[in-house]
Short mmCIF file of C-alpha atoms in Angstrom, two decimals:
data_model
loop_
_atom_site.label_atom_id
_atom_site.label_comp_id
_atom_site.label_asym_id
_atom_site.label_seq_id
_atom_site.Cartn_x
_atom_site.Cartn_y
_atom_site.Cartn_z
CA UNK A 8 44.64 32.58 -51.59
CA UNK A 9 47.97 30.98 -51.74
CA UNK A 10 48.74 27.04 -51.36
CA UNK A 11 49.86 27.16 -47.63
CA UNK A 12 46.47 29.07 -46.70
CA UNK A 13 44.51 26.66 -48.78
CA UNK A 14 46.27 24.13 -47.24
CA UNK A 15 45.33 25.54 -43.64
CA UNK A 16 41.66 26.51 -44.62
CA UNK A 17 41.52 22.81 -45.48
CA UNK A 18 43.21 21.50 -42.16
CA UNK A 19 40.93 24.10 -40.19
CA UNK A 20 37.78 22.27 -42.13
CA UNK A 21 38.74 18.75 -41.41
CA UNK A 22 39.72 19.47 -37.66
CA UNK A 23 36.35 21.28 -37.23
CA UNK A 24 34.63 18.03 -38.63
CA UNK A 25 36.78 15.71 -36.53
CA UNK A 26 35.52 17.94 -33.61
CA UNK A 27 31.85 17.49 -34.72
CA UNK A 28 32.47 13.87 -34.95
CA UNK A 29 34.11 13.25 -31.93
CA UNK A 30 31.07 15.45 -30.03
CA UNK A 31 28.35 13.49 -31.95
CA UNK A 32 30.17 10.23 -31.19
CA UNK A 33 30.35 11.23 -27.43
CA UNK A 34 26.37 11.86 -27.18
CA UNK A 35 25.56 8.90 -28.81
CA UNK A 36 27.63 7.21 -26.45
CA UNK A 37 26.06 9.00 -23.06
CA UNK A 38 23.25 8.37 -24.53
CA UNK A 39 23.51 4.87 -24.59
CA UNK A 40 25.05 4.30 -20.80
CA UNK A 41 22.23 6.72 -20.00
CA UNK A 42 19.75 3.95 -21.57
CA UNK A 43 21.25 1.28 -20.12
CA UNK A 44 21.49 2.52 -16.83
CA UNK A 45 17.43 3.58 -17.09
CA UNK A 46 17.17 -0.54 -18.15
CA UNK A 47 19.72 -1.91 -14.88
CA UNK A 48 17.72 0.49 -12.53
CA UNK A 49 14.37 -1.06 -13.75
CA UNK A 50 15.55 -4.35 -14.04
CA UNK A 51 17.10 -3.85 -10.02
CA UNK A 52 14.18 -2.24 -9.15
CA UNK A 53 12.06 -5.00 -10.42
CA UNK A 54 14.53 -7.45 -8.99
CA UNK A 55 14.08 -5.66 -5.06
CA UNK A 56 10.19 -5.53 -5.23
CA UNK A 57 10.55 -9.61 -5.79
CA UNK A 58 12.94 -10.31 -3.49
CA UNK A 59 10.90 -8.01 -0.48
CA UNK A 60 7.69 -9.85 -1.82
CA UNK A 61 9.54 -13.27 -1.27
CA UNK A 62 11.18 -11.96 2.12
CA UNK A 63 7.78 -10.66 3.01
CA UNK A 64 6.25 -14.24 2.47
CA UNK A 65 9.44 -16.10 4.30
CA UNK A 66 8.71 -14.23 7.07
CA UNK A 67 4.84 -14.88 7.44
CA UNK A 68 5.65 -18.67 6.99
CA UNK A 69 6.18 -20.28 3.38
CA UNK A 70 2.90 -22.48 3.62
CA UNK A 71 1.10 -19.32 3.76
CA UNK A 72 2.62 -17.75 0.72
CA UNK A 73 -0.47 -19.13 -1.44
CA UNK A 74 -2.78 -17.78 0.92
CA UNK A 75 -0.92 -14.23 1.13
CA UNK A 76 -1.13 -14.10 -2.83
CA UNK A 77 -4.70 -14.71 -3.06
CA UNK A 78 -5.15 -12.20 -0.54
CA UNK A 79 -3.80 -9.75 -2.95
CA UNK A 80 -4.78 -11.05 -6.52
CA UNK A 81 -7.39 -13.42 -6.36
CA UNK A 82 -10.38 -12.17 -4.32
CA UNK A 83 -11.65 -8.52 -4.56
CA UNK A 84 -10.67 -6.51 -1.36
CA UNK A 85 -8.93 -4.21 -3.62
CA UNK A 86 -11.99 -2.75 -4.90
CA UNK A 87 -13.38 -1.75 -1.31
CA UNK A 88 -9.65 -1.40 0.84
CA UNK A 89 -6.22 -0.61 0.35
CA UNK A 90 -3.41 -2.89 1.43
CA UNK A 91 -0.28 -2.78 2.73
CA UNK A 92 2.74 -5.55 3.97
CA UNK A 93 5.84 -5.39 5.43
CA UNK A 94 7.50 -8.22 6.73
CA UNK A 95 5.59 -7.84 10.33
CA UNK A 96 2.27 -7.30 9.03
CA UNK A 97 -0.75 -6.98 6.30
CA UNK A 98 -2.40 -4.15 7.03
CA UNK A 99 -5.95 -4.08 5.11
CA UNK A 100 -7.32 -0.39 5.34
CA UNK A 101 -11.32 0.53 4.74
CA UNK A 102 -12.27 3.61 4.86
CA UNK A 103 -15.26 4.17 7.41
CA UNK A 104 -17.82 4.99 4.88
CA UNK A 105 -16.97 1.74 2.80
CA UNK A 106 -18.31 -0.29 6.42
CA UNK A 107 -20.10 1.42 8.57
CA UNK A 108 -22.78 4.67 8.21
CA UNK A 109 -21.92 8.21 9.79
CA UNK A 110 -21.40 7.61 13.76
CA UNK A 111 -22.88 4.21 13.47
CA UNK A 112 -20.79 1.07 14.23
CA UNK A 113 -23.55 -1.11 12.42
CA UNK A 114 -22.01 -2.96 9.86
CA UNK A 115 -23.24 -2.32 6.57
CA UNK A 116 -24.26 -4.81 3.79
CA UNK A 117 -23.30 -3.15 0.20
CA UNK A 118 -19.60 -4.54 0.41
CA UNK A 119 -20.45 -7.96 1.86
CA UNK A 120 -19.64 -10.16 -1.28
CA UNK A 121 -15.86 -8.72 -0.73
CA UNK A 122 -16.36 -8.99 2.96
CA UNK A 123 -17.17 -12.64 2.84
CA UNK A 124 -14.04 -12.96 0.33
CA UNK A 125 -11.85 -11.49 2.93
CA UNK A 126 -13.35 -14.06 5.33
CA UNK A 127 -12.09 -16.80 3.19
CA UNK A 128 -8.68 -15.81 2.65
CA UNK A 129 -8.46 -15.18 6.57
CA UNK A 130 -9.41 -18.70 7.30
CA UNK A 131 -6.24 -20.07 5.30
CA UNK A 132 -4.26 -17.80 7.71
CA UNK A 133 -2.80 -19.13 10.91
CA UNK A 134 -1.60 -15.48 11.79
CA UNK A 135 -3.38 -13.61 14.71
CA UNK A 136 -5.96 -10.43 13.63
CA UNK A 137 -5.80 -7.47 15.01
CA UNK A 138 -8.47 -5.14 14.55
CA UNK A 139 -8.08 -1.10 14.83
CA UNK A 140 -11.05 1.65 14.68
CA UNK A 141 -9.95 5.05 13.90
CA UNK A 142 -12.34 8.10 13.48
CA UNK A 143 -11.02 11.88 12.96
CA UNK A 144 -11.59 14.63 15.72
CA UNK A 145 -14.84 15.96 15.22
CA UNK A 146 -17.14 15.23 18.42
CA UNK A 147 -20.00 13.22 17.90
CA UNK A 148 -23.24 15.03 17.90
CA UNK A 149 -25.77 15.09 20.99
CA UNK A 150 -28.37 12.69 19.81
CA UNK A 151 -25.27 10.01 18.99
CA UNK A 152 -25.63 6.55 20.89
CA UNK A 153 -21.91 6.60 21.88
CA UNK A 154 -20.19 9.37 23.88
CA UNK A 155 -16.88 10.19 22.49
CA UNK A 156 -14.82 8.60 19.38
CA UNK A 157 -13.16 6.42 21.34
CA UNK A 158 -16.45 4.49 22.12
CA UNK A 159 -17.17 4.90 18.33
CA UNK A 160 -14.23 3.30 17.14
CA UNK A 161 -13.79 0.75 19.85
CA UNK A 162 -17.52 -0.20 18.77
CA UNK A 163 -16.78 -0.54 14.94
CA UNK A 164 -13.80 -2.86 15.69
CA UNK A 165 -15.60 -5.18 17.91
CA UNK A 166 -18.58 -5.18 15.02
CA UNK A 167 -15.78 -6.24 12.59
CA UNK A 168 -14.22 -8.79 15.08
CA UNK A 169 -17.74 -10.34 15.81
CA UNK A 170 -18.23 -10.38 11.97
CA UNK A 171 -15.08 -12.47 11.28
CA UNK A 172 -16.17 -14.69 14.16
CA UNK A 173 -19.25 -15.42 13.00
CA UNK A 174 -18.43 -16.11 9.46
CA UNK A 175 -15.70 -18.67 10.72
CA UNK A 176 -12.39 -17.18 11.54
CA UNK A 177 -10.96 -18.69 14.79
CA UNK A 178 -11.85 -16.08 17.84
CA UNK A 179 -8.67 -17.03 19.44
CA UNK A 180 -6.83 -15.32 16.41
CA UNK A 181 -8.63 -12.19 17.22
CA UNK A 182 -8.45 -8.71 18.84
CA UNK A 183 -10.20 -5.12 18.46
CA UNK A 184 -9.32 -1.91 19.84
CA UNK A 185 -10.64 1.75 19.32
CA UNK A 186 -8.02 4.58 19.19
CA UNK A 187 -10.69 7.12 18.80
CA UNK A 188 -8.97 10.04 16.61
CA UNK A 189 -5.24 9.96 18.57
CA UNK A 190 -3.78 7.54 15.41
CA UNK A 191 -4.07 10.05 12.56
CA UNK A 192 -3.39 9.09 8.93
CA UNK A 193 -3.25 12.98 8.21
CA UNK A 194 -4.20 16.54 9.57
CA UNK A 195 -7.75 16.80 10.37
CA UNK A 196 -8.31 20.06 9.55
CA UNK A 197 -9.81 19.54 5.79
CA UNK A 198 -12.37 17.17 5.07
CA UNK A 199 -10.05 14.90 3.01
CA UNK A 200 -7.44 14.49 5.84
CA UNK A 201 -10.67 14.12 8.19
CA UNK A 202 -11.86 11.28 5.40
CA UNK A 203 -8.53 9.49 5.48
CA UNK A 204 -8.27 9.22 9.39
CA UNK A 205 -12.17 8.00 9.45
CA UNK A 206 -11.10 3.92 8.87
CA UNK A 207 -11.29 0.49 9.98
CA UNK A 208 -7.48 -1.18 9.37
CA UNK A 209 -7.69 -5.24 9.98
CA UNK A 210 -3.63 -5.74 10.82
CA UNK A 211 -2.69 -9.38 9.72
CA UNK A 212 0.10 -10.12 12.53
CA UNK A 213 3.15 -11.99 11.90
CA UNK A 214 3.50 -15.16 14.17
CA UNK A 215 6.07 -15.53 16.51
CA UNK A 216 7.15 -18.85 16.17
#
């Protein structure tokens, strides 16, 4: 091998470096906007969920932000309901089971420590309470007390409306209605969409003011 083509072989082997370089230098570079973008979109992210939670408590009244955040983190709904807010309402959803027995609208007592908790964060509420009995679309059976699931869930809404009442909540701030099974949560045909639609939801009403 001659000079020149030494020369070349050389050039070849430093361009093909340069190249490897340059590629490397490039990932670690995409790498790093692709970090930092991961980071912003948390940090944003974060940054929305505070300000809808803020907007959310505007909305409902800043006195009653305390009240709204005790709801949540302080007493122990969580463990028996799942809840839900947008800026026109808290929506506190039991399933039926969690309340009441199969067709029954009795109330039942296992979940009344959390019950009575709820009653207490209620009372620091101004807003109006609406609540809603759902059931799924099985008919009732022939030796039920109530004729159709309308009665059913009507029933179990007034039982949770007579419940807040008595424990102190101001009646005027209250309403119950039954939808029976024509507000489904999910299709009835399985059991666990059947489950889901079986519920009691307690609907926390922005005020009008």
């Amino acid at each position: 091998m001659n000079w020149e083509e030494r020369e070349e072989d050389l050039e070849a082997h430093l361009n093909r470096g340069a190249l490897w370089a340059i590629t490397y230098g490039d990932l670690m570079s995409y790498l790093m906007i692709f970090f930092l973008l991961l980071y912003l979109g948390s940090a944003t992210k974060s940054m929305k969920v505070q300000m809808s939670i803020k907007s959310i408590t505007e909305r409902f009244g800043g006195g009653q932000g305390k009240a709204i955040q005790e709801l949540f983190s302080q007493y122990g709904v969580q463990k028996i309901a799942r809840l839900e807010m947008n800026e026109n309402k808290i929506r506190i959803v039991f399933q039926a089971p969690v309340l009441f027995d199969p067709a029954s609208a009795k109330l039942k007592t296992d979940n009344m420590p959390q019950m009575h908790q709820l009653v207490d964060a209620l009372k620091e509420l101004p807003n109006p309470i609406q609540i809603e009995g759902h059931t799924d679309d099985r008919p009732l059976g022939p030796s039920s007390e109530f004729k159709s699931n309308w009665e059913l869930s009507a029933a179990r809404a007034f039982s949770i409306l007579r419940f807040l009442e008595i424990s102190g909540v101001d009646p005027q701030r209250l309403s119950a209605i039954g939808y029976g099974e024509f507000r489904p949560l999910s299709a009835n045909a399985m059991p666990e969409g059947r489950a889901i639609n079986r519920r009691i939801e307690i609907n926390i009403m922005r005020r009008e003011d």
